[in-house]
Amino acid sequence: TIMMMISSRRALFLLHSSRVILSAHAFTSSAVQPGKSFVPSKATSYTFSSISKFSLRPLANTMMDNEQDPYIWLEEVESPESIEFAKSANAKCLAELGDPSETETYKRVLTALQSDDRIPYVRMLGYDEDKGDMLLYNFWRDANNPKGIWRKTTMQQYQSADTKWTTVLDLDKLAEEEDISWVWKGYTALPRSLDSQSGGPMGRVTRVLLNLSRGGADATYLREFDLLTESFVDAENGDGFSLPEAKTRASYKSRDVLLVGADTGEDSMTSSGYPRTVREWKRGTSIKDAPIVFEGEKTDVSCGQYLLDESSREGGDVYEVQSRSISFYDRYSYVKKQSSSGDFVKLAIALNTGVSFYGKWMMIRVKADWDANDNGSDKTFKSGTFLYVDAESFLEFSKAKEDGDEDAIKNCKLDYHVLFEPTATTSYSGYSATKSYLILYILDDVKEQLKFYKLGEGGGPFVQVGGDEEGQIRSVSASPVDAKTSDLIFETTSSYISPSKLVLADANKFGGDDYVVSELKSLPEMFDSSDLEVSQHFAVSKDGTRIPYFMISKKGIELDGSTPTLLYGYGGFEVSLGPRYVTSVGISWLERGGVYVEANIRGGGEYGPDWHQQALRENRNLCYEDFIAVGEHLVDSKVCTPQTLACRGGSNGGLLTGNMLVQAPDLFKAIHIAVPLLDMKRYHKLLAGASWMAEYGDPDTDDWNFLQKYSPYHNIDVNREKYPNVLVTTSTRDDRVHPAHARKTVKKLWDEGKGKDWPVYYYENMEGGHGGAADSRQEAFMTSLSYDFMWRALTDTLPTQE
């Protein structure tokens, strides 16, 4: 299903029911060239500007067919042989590198992760029935509650310096009672407007569907929880909803009915491991008896169905949405209004278009040029545009298109309203919605701006009422307190070296002295940044495209190449990297005097859909050329040398750093490859891999001709005498990216590197899921292992590996 999702930083059009992105922050013809090309200073020597020394290496002669893969046995996740391999490798890693939990890095990172001074971010779930105060809920982990507690307070209490909390659910206690290592994965609330017992708009949320994971996996157990009794609703007697472990997607259609995609057997899941069917499940019945109301194909990524209740806004309705995702980005979308007796209407939009609703308006994010002949107007809208149109009119237009009614199509002259149109340097990255406002997030050369739009009279078109005049190197989130009844927002700001600050603000007063209603919480400095500065620079990739990157370094850094420098990247799935307070990096790297760099390479979303689409499939090499260009620019600028440069990336970023190992090994002294994809011949057959073929390609077709060029597992050069220091990490419980990617590659490196200078270390956390850690202690452990490894490698203090 396509809907607007609110992330910690901004609103994004995501696939609510199935779209699981490979995490960017597991620990976030000619190419388009935004703006003018970067021209280096004449005073600086640039010796690698043509990418001559560290260019992509030719394909290594180590290809193998599936039948010839001697390490395929490591794909059995929990087989005795695989577990023994992981345990033996872990023991070897800690014997050589030491126990991270005994280091100062571990102690300081853990202290920060468990600090009582962290900001307790909240979600409003209605109003207290006695006092009428807002009820705010927060999930919290600390030293006493490593698995966490779900707790509540009131807005009045939240605005005080010493907030009083009431525990709703103790996950540590539950884990002990049930002897399961539960990991919190969030919840789906029963909307007040769909709940006969909530008390209406000023009532409270009474029920939620909790998602609990065993050890941190994406697959979760679904259990209904009553917020009035603060207990699980008994499923044994048929009163409560409960489902076993699966990649379930569920939401309420009413208090006693769920729209749910679950593993019920009989081809109920797609080949990607996500729901293929949607059932309408009534309370007190078996899910296997629930009728299927929507379904896709086995080869789809997923399908889903949900409600968007916009009836509280003038001219709005309850929109029921069905979405059938045929690839990671392309989906068929169907909508009907509950006030209408008609059937679902297939939306007349491009398959990769993002859609949501606000009142009577349908909000549309265009991700491919939308021709006037296709959109029912006399205008063409270019890729990256964000606009809106009357929902009823667009549904009538879509119905006419679906029926092939040419006369009706000609009579549908749609009036589109453009909120944002991209330029060479600007892109739209999402929106938040309050009762009366849309707040748009715009990136200008990866610097963020907010734009405020107010709903017109009578639910009419939006009018811009304010906004930032220019972008800033910061992160800002303006989340609604209660999008249906209030224009209050929780606004959070931070930067790489400025701690997060949370205020309660009033969208009606943006730009005024009284915009901030209350300064709620501020994170104290978790590391010393007094002598640090943030700067933005641009490298030039092999094809001439300008690649931005942010650098955090000491003020007046000595440009002699001696500073240990860490380069981080992701470059995939239209995920943008950008400023946010980097606590662990600050403690583990910056305070030691290191330089930290984030590269905004193609494949990401920093310059909109085109920036992402340029690096898909056969053009994936652009990601790697961009990353190399940034690394070379750091060397050219004398920030570092290859002997003082490390790189790190996780998930899709692990594929990136895996390719740095085999394609540019002379550019880096140390590489951390985390929860990675590495075997691009079999990735689509492992766990959720089939859902990413739109990003990478299908190796069972001629796509293998280009896929093999960036499959690190197949490009280890057996003739090479030296590779940089490499740390590979993954999680046994990662059910998104299969741990075999890491296992097989490490085993192959060890076997083929015997007698050579190939220092490879491997650690597999037995819990943690795709995030790599299930609690704060594990996160501090993995953080210390990674950063201490890289620092020691760049400062020549690593022990010699036997």
Tab-separated table of C-alpha atoms in Angstrom, residues 225 348 792 798:
chain	number	residue	atom	x	y	z
A	225	PHE	CA	-2.984	-4.806	23.375
A	348	ALA	CA	-4.416	6.384	-13.774
A	792	ARG	CA	43.836	0.876	14.911
A	798	LEU	CA	46.384	-3.614	14.740
